[in-house]
């Protein structure tokens, strides 16, 4: 075995790679999933007074994956994800464990409003509308849907439940329960902003399992959501204001999470610019081959890269497993940050942002009022608008240059918000094959992947391609893989010869 691999640019990295010793674990991927895995392995080692040698390999020149924030001139720009949902506890718990309690901030939810673009005009989502109406009067009065669409949605209270247990597309599910207008004017643009995909191909079981369960339990989505809303309360305190923020971020940007997480890995050897080209089985352990022709022996592996990349790594080991991993499709989203003088925008920006139905024919899929959603992102006289597009929505953006994308986004915002001048700053960030598409049959594919992995003790996969796409899901996935692998190593079943 070679004695060294290229060192990281971090101070913690080992420039000379240590000789193998039993209990070594390699984490492949330095995004939020891989960092969470490595951190959890270190936590478990310290807690149990067993310190496995943990090596983290990252193919690029930086840690953090798609999470990236930039600060300049009193502005804080999120180049990747700008927040995570508060309803899933894993990312929030991690923030607290690594000492970021004081940095946690919630979104400004005094007016929990999201708009939908209808006829190039922003129409607020009616109060109490959660994929289906739970409050009658706001729904009836809302111009978001036509009377024909509202009547069709109301039929959900009379329709029988579906007897089949087979997966169906989100488009089929929503159309069957609530009608085509509910799909086109609400569900499609909302899903586009979350998954960057099309409801005609996305799996209901994988993306909206709670709706399937609700139909099974209550028969009607509307009746089920009303009962759920009553049982959970209004979610407001005695002043009538929201009790909890829906979205969580960090005072100095989301980069704080990955940077602080990486800084805590003082017992982990981190190596950047070290892509893995293959993983093979050797006796009871594993051999990792890097792009530098290094061979690293280890007892356990966590692959925390996109599934399509993981598939290439295990091709020699198991072609069937490789095909299943590579079969998960990905979209390539683009994030566009545009900064304007506040006085140049006619709209009051009294919400978190808007989504755009495909039928509107605009190039952007969604826009977040970034500096409104979270305080401290921009001086009072400036506004950060953060737009999102994806090639999964049949948009040909791969060959479109950045200046054209920025111009199209500005023209769209001008048409919707009434902007009287050009942006004072623009930034485009492309994320190639970073957003997995949970297509119909996704859960069956994951089951086949898990069955394939069961033949290889000590080999784990983790990330947003499997059981959830958000930052909390990635944290949970990485920590779960770390916990299972730590138990495996501790039992002494992974010692390589």
Coordinates of C-alpha atoms in Angstrom, one line a residue:
X1 CA 0.0 0.0 0.0
X2 CA 1.2 3.5 -0.8
X3 CA 2.2 5.5 2.3
X4 CA 0.6 8.9 1.5
X5 CA -2.2 10.7 -0.3
X6 CA -2.4 14.4 -1.2
X7 CA -2.9 16.5 1.9
X8 CA -5.8 18.8 2.5
X9 CA -5.4 22.6 2.7
X10 CA -6.7 22.5 6.2
X11 CA -4.4 22.5 9.2
X12 CA -5.8 19.3 10.5
X13 CA -4.9 17.1 7.5
X14 CA -2.1 14.6 7.7
X15 CA 0.4 15.0 4.9
X16 CA 1.8 11.5 5.5
X17 CA -0.9 8.8 5.3
X18 CA -0.6 6.4 8.3
X19 CA -0.1 2.7 7.8
X20 CA -3.3 0.7 8.1
X21 CA -4.5 -0.5 11.5
X22 CA -7.7 -2.4 12.3
X23 CA -10.8 -0.2 12.8
X24 CA -10.1 2.3 10.1
X25 CA -13.2 3.9 8.5
X26 CA -13.2 6.0 5.2
X27 CA -15.9 8.5 4.6
X28 CA -16.2 9.5 0.9
X29 CA -17.6 13.0 0.3
X30 CA -17.2 16.2 2.2
X31 CA -20.6 17.7 1.9
X32 CA -23.0 18.0 4.8
X33 CA -23.7 14.3 4.8
X34 CA -20.1 13.2 4.9
X35 CA -19.2 15.8 7.5
X36 CA -22.1 14.6 9.6
X37 CA -21.0 11.0 9.3
X38 CA -17.4 11.8 10.2
X39 CA -18.5 14.0 13.2
X40 CA -20.8 11.3 14.5
X41 CA -18.1 8.7 14.2
X42 CA -15.8 10.9 16.3
X43 CA -18.6 11.6 18.8
X44 CA -19.3 7.9 19.2
X45 CA -15.6 7.1 19.5
X46 CA -15.1 9.6 22.3
X47 CA -18.3 8.5 24.1
X48 CA -17.3 4.9 24.1
X49 CA -13.6 5.5 24.6
X50 CA -12.9 3.8 21.2
X51 CA -11.3 6.0 18.7
X52 CA -11.5 4.5 15.2
X53 CA -9.2 6.1 12.6
X54 CA -11.5 8.1 10.4
X55 CA -10.4 9.4 7.0
X56 CA -12.5 11.8 5.0
X57 CA -11.9 12.0 1.2
X58 CA -13.3 14.9 -0.8
X59 CA -12.9 15.1 -4.6
X60 CA -13.1 18.8 -4.8
X61 CA -10.9 21.5 -3.3
X62 CA -13.4 22.5 -0.6
X63 CA -15.7 21.1 2.1
X64 CA -19.4 21.9 2.4
X65 CA -20.8 20.6 -0.9
X66 CA -23.6 22.8 -2.2
X67 CA -23.7 24.8 1.1
X68 CA -21.9 28.1 0.5
X69 CA -22.4 31.7 1.8
X70 CA -20.6 34.9 0.8
X71 CA -20.4 38.1 2.8
X72 CA -19.5 41.6 1.5
X73 CA -20.5 45.2 2.2
X74 CA -23.1 44.3 4.7
X75 CA -24.7 41.7 2.4
X76 CA -24.9 38.0 3.1
X77 CA -25.6 35.9 0.0
X78 CA -26.6 32.2 0.1
X79 CA -25.2 30.5 -3.0
X80 CA -26.8 27.2 -2.1
X81 CA -29.5 26.2 0.4
X82 CA -30.5 29.3 2.5
X83 CA -32.2 27.4 5.4
X84 CA -33.6 24.2 6.7
X85 CA -37.1 23.2 8.0
X86 CA -37.6 23.4 11.7
X87 CA -40.1 20.4 11.7
X88 CA -37.3 17.9 11.1
X89 CA -35.0 18.0 14.2
X90 CA -31.7 16.5 13.1
X91 CA -30.0 19.6 11.7
X92 CA -31.1 21.8 14.6
X93 CA -29.9 19.2 17.1
X94 CA -26.5 19.0 15.3
X95 CA -26.2 22.8 15.4
X96 CA -26.7 22.7 19.2
X97 CA -24.2 19.9 19.7
X98 CA -21.4 21.7 17.9
X99 CA -22.0 25.0 19.8
X100 CA -24.1 27.0 17.3
X101 CA -27.0 27.6 19.6
X102 CA -26.5 31.3 19.7
X103 CA -26.2 31.5 15.9
X104 CA -29.6 30.0 15.2
X105 CA -32.1 32.4 13.7
X106 CA -35.7 31.8 12.5
X107 CA -37.4 33.2 9.5
X108 CA -39.4 36.3 9.8
X109 CA -42.9 34.7 10.1
X110 CA -45.0 37.7 11.2
X111 CA -46.6 37.2 7.8
X112 CA -46.3 33.6 6.8
X113 CA -47.1 34.2 3.2
X114 CA -46.0 32.6 0.0
X115 CA -47.3 33.9 -3.3
X116 CA -48.1 32.1 -6.6
X117 CA -47.7 33.8 -9.9
X118 CA -51.1 33.9 -11.7
X119 CA -51.3 36.0 -14.9
X120 CA -47.9 37.6 -14.0
X121 CA -49.4 38.8 -10.7
X122 CA -48.6 37.6 -7.2
X123 CA -51.5 35.9 -5.5
X124 CA -51.1 34.9 -1.9
X125 CA -51.7 31.3 -0.9
X126 CA -54.9 31.4 1.2
X127 CA -54.5 31.1 5.0
X128 CA -54.9 27.5 6.1
X129 CA -54.2 26.0 2.6
X130 CA -52.0 23.0 3.1
X131 CA -52.1 21.3 -0.3
X132 CA -55.9 21.3 0.4
X133 CA -58.1 23.9 2.1
X134 CA -58.4 23.5 5.9
X135 CA -60.2 26.9 6.4
X136 CA -63.3 27.6 4.3
X137 CA -63.6 31.4 4.1
X138 CA -60.0 32.3 3.1
X139 CA -60.2 29.5 0.4
X140 CA -63.5 30.7 -0.9
X141 CA -62.4 34.3 -1.1
X142 CA -59.0 33.5 -2.7
X143 CA -58.4 34.4 -6.4
X144 CA -55.8 31.6 -6.6
X145 CA -58.3 29.2 -7.9
X146 CA -61.4 29.6 -10.2
X147 CA -64.8 28.6 -8.9
X148 CA -64.7 25.5 -11.1
X149 CA -61.4 24.6 -9.5
X150 CA -62.7 25.2 -6.0
X151 CA -65.8 23.0 -6.6
X152 CA -63.6 20.2 -8.0
X153 CA -61.4 20.4 -4.9
X154 CA -64.4 20.2 -2.6
X155 CA -65.3 16.8 -4.2
X156 CA -62.4 15.3 -2.3
X157 CA -64.7 15.2 0.8
X158 CA -67.0 12.8 -1.1
X159 CA -64.6 10.7 -3.1
X160 CA -63.7 7.1 -1.9
X161 CA -60.2 6.2 -0.9
X162 CA -57.9 4.4 -3.3
X163 CA -57.7 0.7 -2.7
X164 CA -54.4 0.0 -4.5
X165 CA -51.1 0.1 -2.6
X166 CA -49.0 0.7 -5.7
X167 CA -47.0 3.9 -6.1
X168 CA -48.4 6.6 -8.3
X169 CA -47.1 9.9 -9.6
X170 CA -47.8 13.1 -7.7
X171 CA -49.7 14.4 -10.7
X172 CA -52.0 11.3 -10.7
X173 CA -52.6 11.5 -7.0
X174 CA -53.4 15.2 -6.8
X175 CA -55.5 15.1 -9.9
X176 CA -57.5 12.2 -8.6
X177 CA -58.1 13.8 -5.2
X178 CA -58.3 17.5 -5.9
X179 CA -58.4 18.1 -9.6
X180 CA -56.2 19.4 -12.4
X181 CA -56.3 23.1 -11.3
X182 CA -55.0 22.2 -7.8
X183 CA -52.1 20.5 -9.5
X184 CA -51.3 23.2 -12.0
X185 CA -51.7 26.2 -9.8
X186 CA -50.3 25.0 -6.6
X187 CA -48.7 21.6 -6.3
X188 CA -46.7 21.7 -9.5
X189 CA -45.0 25.0 -8.7
X190 CA -44.5 24.1 -5.0
X191 CA -42.9 20.8 -5.9
X192 CA -40.8 22.5 -8.5
X193 CA -39.3 24.8 -5.9
X194 CA -38.6 21.9 -3.5
X195 CA -37.5 19.0 -5.8
X196 CA -36.8 20.8 -9.1
X197 CA -38.8 18.1 -10.8
X198 CA -42.1 17.4 -12.6
X199 CA -45.1 16.0 -10.7
X200 CA -45.8 13.7 -13.7
X201 CA -42.7 11.6 -12.8
X202 CA -42.2 12.2 -9.0
X203 CA -43.4 9.5 -6.6
X204 CA -46.1 10.3 -4.1
X205 CA -44.9 7.6 -1.7
X206 CA -41.4 9.1 -1.7
X207 CA -42.2 12.8 -1.7
X208 CA -45.6 13.1 0.0
X209 CA -46.1 9.9 2.1
X210 CA -48.2 11.8 4.6
X211 CA -50.8 12.4 2.0
X212 CA -51.0 8.7 1.2
X213 CA -51.3 7.9 4.9
X214 CA -54.0 10.6 5.2
X215 CA -56.1 9.1 2.4
X216 CA -55.8 5.7 4.0
X217 CA -56.8 7.0 7.5
X218 CA -59.4 9.7 6.7
X219 CA -60.4 8.9 3.1
X220 CA -60.5 12.6 2.3
X221 CA -57.4 14.9 2.3
X222 CA -59.5 17.9 3.2
X223 CA -61.2 16.2 6.2
X224 CA -57.9 14.7 7.3
X225 CA -56.0 18.0 7.2
X226 CA -58.8 19.8 9.1
X227 CA -58.7 17.2 11.8
X228 CA -54.9 17.4 12.0
X229 CA -55.0 21.2 12.1
X230 CA -57.5 21.1 15.0
X231 CA -55.5 18.5 16.9
X232 CA -52.3 20.4 16.5
X233 CA -53.8 23.8 17.3
X234 CA -53.5 26.9 15.3
X235 CA -49.7 27.2 15.8
X236 CA -50.1 30.7 17.1
X237 CA -49.5 32.2 20.5
X238 CA -51.9 34.4 22.5
X239 CA -50.9 37.4 20.4
X240 CA -52.0 35.7 17.3
X241 CA -48.5 35.5 15.9
X242 CA -46.8 32.3 14.8
X243 CA -45.3 30.4 17.7
X244 CA -42.4 28.8 15.8
X245 CA -40.4 29.7 12.7
X246 CA -40.9 27.3 9.8
X247 CA -37.4 27.8 8.6
X248 CA -34.1 27.9 10.4
X249 CA -30.8 29.5 9.3
X250 CA -27.6 30.8 10.9
X251 CA -26.8 34.4 11.7
X252 CA -23.7 34.4 9.5
X253 CA -25.0 32.1 6.8
X254 CA -25.4 28.4 6.2
X255 CA -21.7 28.0 5.6
X256 CA -21.3 28.4 9.4
X257 CA -22.8 24.9 9.8
X258 CA -20.3 23.1 7.6
X259 CA -17.3 25.2 8.6
X260 CA -18.0 24.7 12.3
X261 CA -18.7 21.0 11.7
X262 CA -15.4 20.6 9.9
X263 CA -13.5 22.5 12.6
X264 CA -14.7 20.0 15.2
X265 CA -13.1 17.1 13.3
X266 CA -9.8 17.2 15.1
X267 CA -9.6 13.4 15.2
X268 CA -10.4 13.0 11.5
X269 CA -7.8 13.1 8.7
X270 CA -9.3 15.2 5.9
X271 CA -8.0 15.1 2.3
X272 CA -9.3 17.4 -0.4
X273 CA -8.8 17.0 -4.2
X274 CA -8.9 13.2 -3.6
X275 CA -11.6 11.6 -5.7
X276 CA -12.3 7.9 -5.3
X277 CA -12.4 5.8 -8.5
X278 CA -13.1 2.4 -7.1
X279 CA -14.0 0.3 -4.1
X280 CA -13.2 -3.4 -3.9
X281 CA -13.6 -6.1 -1.3
X282 CA -10.5 -7.7 0.2
X283 CA -11.0 -10.5 2.7
X284 CA -13.2 -8.9 5.5
X285 CA -12.2 -5.3 4.6
X286 CA -12.1 -2.9 1.8
X287 CA -9.7 -1.3 -0.6
X288 CA -10.3 2.3 -1.8
X289 CA -8.6 3.5 -4.9
X290 CA -8.2 7.2 -5.5
X291 CA -7.6 9.2 -8.6
X292 CA -3.9 9.5 -7.5
X293 CA -3.6 5.7 -7.7
X294 CA -3.5 5.5 -3.9
X295 CA -4.8 2.3 -2.4
X296 CA -6.3 2.7 1.1
X297 CA -7.1 -0.3 3.2
X298 CA -10.0 0.0 5.7
X299 CA -12.7 -1.9 7.5
X300 CA -15.7 0.3 6.8
X301 CA -16.8 2.8 4.1
X302 CA -19.5 5.4 4.0
X303 CA -20.2 6.7 0.5
X304 CA -21.7 10.2 1.0
X305 CA -21.6 11.3 -2.6
X306 CA -24.5 11.6 -5.1
X307 CA -25.8 8.2 -5.9
X308 CA -24.7 8.5 -9.6
X309 CA -21.1 8.9 -8.4
X310 CA -21.5 6.1 -5.9
X311 CA -22.6 3.8 -8.7
X312 CA -19.4 4.4 -10.5
X313 CA -17.3 3.6 -7.4
X314 CA -18.9 0.1 -6.9
X315 CA -19.1 -0.9 -10.6
X316 CA -16.3 -3.4 -10.2
X317 CA -17.6 -4.7 -6.9
X318 CA -21.2 -5.2 -7.9
X319 CA -22.5 -4.2 -11.3
X320 CA -26.2 -4.7 -10.3
X321 CA -25.9 -2.5 -7.3
X322 CA -24.0 0.1 -9.4
X323 CA -26.9 0.1 -11.9
X324 CA -29.4 0.7 -9.2
X325 CA -27.5 3.6 -7.7
X326 CA -26.7 5.1 -11.1
X327 CA -30.4 4.7 -12.0
X328 CA -31.4 7.5 -9.6
X329 CA -31.8 10.5 -11.9
X330 CA -30.6 14.0 -11.0
X331 CA -31.4 17.5 -12.0
X332 CA -28.9 20.4 -12.2
X333 CA -30.4 23.5 -10.5
X334 CA -29.2 27.0 -10.9
X335 CA -29.4 29.6 -8.1
X336 CA -29.5 33.3 -9.2
X337 CA -28.9 36.0 -6.6
X338 CA -29.9 39.5 -7.7
X339 CA -29.4 42.5 -5.5
X340 CA -31.5 45.7 -6.1
X341 CA -32.0 49.0 -4.5
X342 CA -35.2 48.7 -2.4
X343 CA -36.6 51.9 -3.8
X344 CA -36.5 50.4 -7.3
X345 CA -39.1 47.7 -6.4
X346 CA -42.8 48.6 -6.5
X347 CA -44.0 45.5 -4.7
X348 CA -44.1 45.6 -0.9
X349 CA -42.3 42.2 -0.7
X350 CA -44.6 41.2 2.2
X351 CA -43.9 37.5 2.3
X352 CA -41.1 35.0 1.9
X353 CA -41.3 34.7 -1.9
X354 CA -43.2 33.2 -4.7
X355 CA -43.4 30.1 -6.9
X356 CA -44.2 30.1 -10.7
X357 CA -46.6 27.6 -12.3
X358 CA -45.2 26.1 -15.5
X359 CA -48.3 27.4 -17.4
X360 CA -47.0 31.0 -16.8
X361 CA -44.2 30.4 -19.3
X362 CA -41.5 32.2 -17.3
X363 CA -37.9 30.9 -17.1
X364 CA -37.7 31.0 -13.3
X365 CA -39.4 28.5 -11.1
X366 CA -39.3 30.3 -7.8
X367 CA -38.0 33.4 -6.0
X368 CA -37.2 33.9 -2.4
X369 CA -37.2 37.4 -0.9
X370 CA -33.9 36.4 0.8
X371 CA -33.3 39.6 2.8
X372 CA -36.9 39.7 3.9
X373 CA -37.1 36.1 4.9
X374 CA -34.1 36.4 7.3
X375 CA -33.1 39.6 8.9
X376 CA -29.5 40.9 8.8
X377 CA -28.9 39.7 5.2
X378 CA -28.8 43.2 3.7
X379 CA -28.9 46.9 4.6
X380 CA -32.3 48.5 4.7
X381 CA -31.8 50.2 1.3
X382 CA -31.0 46.9 -0.5
X383 CA -32.9 43.7 -1.3
X384 CA -31.6 40.3 -2.2
X385 CA -33.9 38.3 -4.5
X386 CA -32.9 34.7 -4.9
X387 CA -34.2 32.9 -8.0
X388 CA -34.2 29.2 -8.8
X389 CA -34.4 27.2 -12.1
X390 CA -33.8 23.6 -12.9
X391 CA -33.3 21.5 -16.1
X392 CA -35.7 18.9 -14.7
X393 CA -38.6 21.3 -15.7
X394 CA -37.7 20.9 -19.4
X395 CA -35.6 24.1 -19.4
X396 CA -32.6 24.0 -21.6
X397 CA -30.1 25.8 -19.3
X398 CA -27.0 23.6 -19.8
X399 CA -25.8 25.5 -22.8
X400 CA -27.2 28.9 -21.7
X401 CA -24.5 31.4 -20.6
X402 CA -24.7 33.1 -17.2
X403 CA -25.4 36.5 -18.5
X404 CA -28.5 35.3 -20.4
X405 CA -29.8 33.4 -17.3
X406 CA -29.3 36.6 -15.2
X407 CA -31.1 38.7 -17.8
X408 CA -34.0 36.3 -18.1
X409 CA -34.4 36.2 -14.3
X410 CA -34.3 40.0 -14.1
X411 CA -36.9 40.4 -16.9
X412 CA -39.2 37.9 -15.0
X413 CA -38.8 39.8 -11.7
X414 CA -39.4 43.1 -13.5
X415 CA -42.7 41.7 -15.0
X416 CA -43.9 40.4 -11.6
X417 CA -42.6 42.9 -9.0
X418 CA -42.4 46.1 -11.0
X419 CA -38.7 46.8 -10.8
X420 CA -37.6 50.2 -12.1
X421 CA -33.8 49.7 -12.5
X422 CA -31.2 47.1 -13.1
X423 CA -29.7 45.0 -10.3
X424 CA -26.7 46.4 -8.6
X425 CA -25.2 42.9 -8.3
X426 CA -25.9 39.5 -9.9
X427 CA -24.4 36.1 -9.2
X428 CA -25.1 32.7 -10.9
X429 CA -24.3 29.4 -9.3
X430 CA -24.8 26.1 -11.1
X431 CA -25.0 22.8 -9.3
X432 CA -24.5 19.9 -11.7
X433 CA -26.4 16.7 -10.9
X434 CA -27.0 17.7 -7.3
X435 CA -30.8 17.3 -6.9
X436 CA -32.0 13.7 -7.0
X437 CA -35.4 13.0 -8.6
X438 CA -37.6 10.7 -6.5
X439 CA -39.5 9.2 -9.4
X440 CA -42.3 6.7 -9.3
X441 CA -40.9 3.4 -7.9
X442 CA -38.2 5.2 -5.9
X443 CA -38.9 3.4 -2.6
X444 CA -38.7 0.0 -4.4
X445 CA -35.3 1.1 -5.9
X446 CA -34.1 2.0 -2.4
X447 CA -35.2 -1.4 -1.1
X448 CA -33.2 -3.1 -3.9
X449 CA -30.2 -0.9 -3.0
X450 CA -30.5 -1.9 0.6
X451 CA -30.7 -5.5 -0.3
X452 CA -27.6 -5.2 -2.4
X453 CA -25.7 -3.5 0.3
X454 CA -26.7 -6.2 2.8
X455 CA -24.3 -8.5 1.0
X456 CA -21.4 -6.2 1.9
X457 CA -21.0 -5.6 5.7
X458 CA -19.2 -2.5 6.4
X459 CA -20.3 -0.7 3.2
X460 CA -22.8 2.2 3.6
X461 CA -24.3 4.8 1.4
X462 CA -25.8 8.1 2.7
X463 CA -27.1 11.3 1.3
X464 CA -30.1 13.1 -0.2
X465 CA -30.7 10.4 -2.9
X466 CA -32.4 7.9 -0.6
X467 CA -34.8 8.9 2.2
X468 CA -35.1 12.7 2.1
X469 CA -33.5 15.7 0.3
X470 CA -33.2 18.5 2.8
X471 CA -30.3 19.4 5.1
X472 CA -31.9 17.7 8.1
X473 CA -32.4 14.5 6.0
X474 CA -28.8 14.6 5.0
X475 CA -27.7 15.0 8.6
X476 CA -29.9 12.1 9.7
X477 CA -28.7 9.9 6.8
X478 CA -25.0 10.6 7.6
X479 CA -25.4 10.0 11.3
X480 CA -27.4 6.9 10.8
X481 CA -24.8 5.4 8.6
X482 CA -22.1 6.4 11.0
X483 CA -23.9 4.8 13.9
X484 CA -24.5 1.5 12.1
X485 CA -20.9 1.3 10.9
X486 CA -19.5 2.2 14.3
X487 CA -21.5 -0.7 15.9
X488 CA -20.2 -3.0 13.2
X489 CA -16.6 -2.0 13.7
X490 CA -17.0 -2.2 17.5
X491 CA -18.2 -5.7 17.3
X492 CA -14.9 -6.6 15.7
X493 CA -16.4 -7.9 12.5
X494 CA -14.5 -5.6 10.2
X495 CA -10.9 -6.2 10.8
X496 CA -9.2 -6.6 7.4
X497 CA -6.4 -9.0 6.9

